[in-house]
Amino acid sequence: MSKLKTFKALIKFIISQKKFWLLPIVVVLVILTSLILFSENSVIGPFIYSLF
């Protein structure tokens, strides 16, 4: 199962079960994951890691 299918299944679950309190958690996790992945091999990596 691809990562995109897993994400779509999670969103469908949240909507169908009306568990909207999970949306902020998912959004924060996606933002933090993308920040870490994009900053690994970039010039701004040391600056981002100093924030944490």
CSV table of C-alpha atoms in Angstrom, one decimal:
chain,number,residue,atom,x,y,z
A,1,MET,CA,0.0,0.0,0.0
A,2,SER,CA,1.5,3.3,-1.0
A,3,LYS,CA,1.9,6.2,1.4
A,4,LEU,CA,-0.6,8.3,-0.5
A,5,LYS,CA,-3.3,5.6,-0.2
A,6,THR,CA,-2.6,5.3,3.5
A,7,PHE,CA,-3.0,9.1,3.9
A,8,LYS,CA,-6.3,9.0,1.8
A,9,ALA,CA,-7.6,6.2,4.0
A,10,LEU,CA,-6.8,8.1,7.1
A,11,ILE,CA,-8.7,11.2,5.8
A,12,LYS,CA,-11.7,9.1,4.8
A,13,PHE,CA,-11.7,7.5,8.3
A,14,ILE,CA,-11.6,10.9,10.0
A,15,ILE,CA,-14.5,12.1,7.9
A,16,SER,CA,-16.6,9.0,8.1
A,17,GLN,CA,-16.2,8.5,11.9
A,18,LYS,CA,-16.5,12.3,12.6
A,19,LYS,CA,-13.3,12.4,14.5
A,20,PHE,CA,-12.4,15.9,13.5
A,21,TRP,CA,-10.2,16.4,16.6
A,22,LEU,CA,-7.6,14.2,14.8
A,23,LEU,CA,-7.2,16.8,11.9
A,24,PRO,CA,-5.0,19.2,13.8
A,25,ILE,CA,-2.7,16.3,15.0
A,26,VAL,CA,-2.4,15.0,11.4
A,27,VAL,CA,-1.7,18.5,10.0
A,28,VAL,CA,1.0,19.2,12.6
A,29,LEU,CA,2.7,15.8,12.0
A,30,VAL,CA,2.7,16.4,8.2
A,31,ILE,CA,4.2,19.9,8.6
A,32,LEU,CA,6.9,18.7,11.0
A,33,THR,CA,7.7,15.7,8.8
A,34,SER,CA,8.0,17.8,5.7
A,35,LEU,CA,10.2,20.3,7.5
A,36,ILE,CA,12.6,17.6,8.6
A,37,LEU,CA,12.7,16.0,5.2
A,38,PHE,CA,13.2,19.2,3.2
A,39,SER,CA,15.9,20.5,5.6
A,40,GLU,CA,18.0,17.4,5.7
A,41,ASN,CA,20.1,18.2,2.7
A,42,SER,CA,19.6,21.9,2.4
A,43,VAL,CA,21.7,25.0,3.3
A,44,ILE,CA,19.1,26.0,5.9
A,45,GLY,CA,19.3,22.7,7.8
A,46,PRO,CA,21.6,24.0,10.6
A,47,PHE,CA,19.3,27.0,11.2
A,48,ILE,CA,16.2,24.8,11.5
A,49,TYR,CA,17.8,22.3,13.8
A,50,SER,CA,18.9,25.1,16.1
A,51,LEU,CA,15.2,26.0,16.6
A,52,PHE,CA,14.5,22.7,18.1
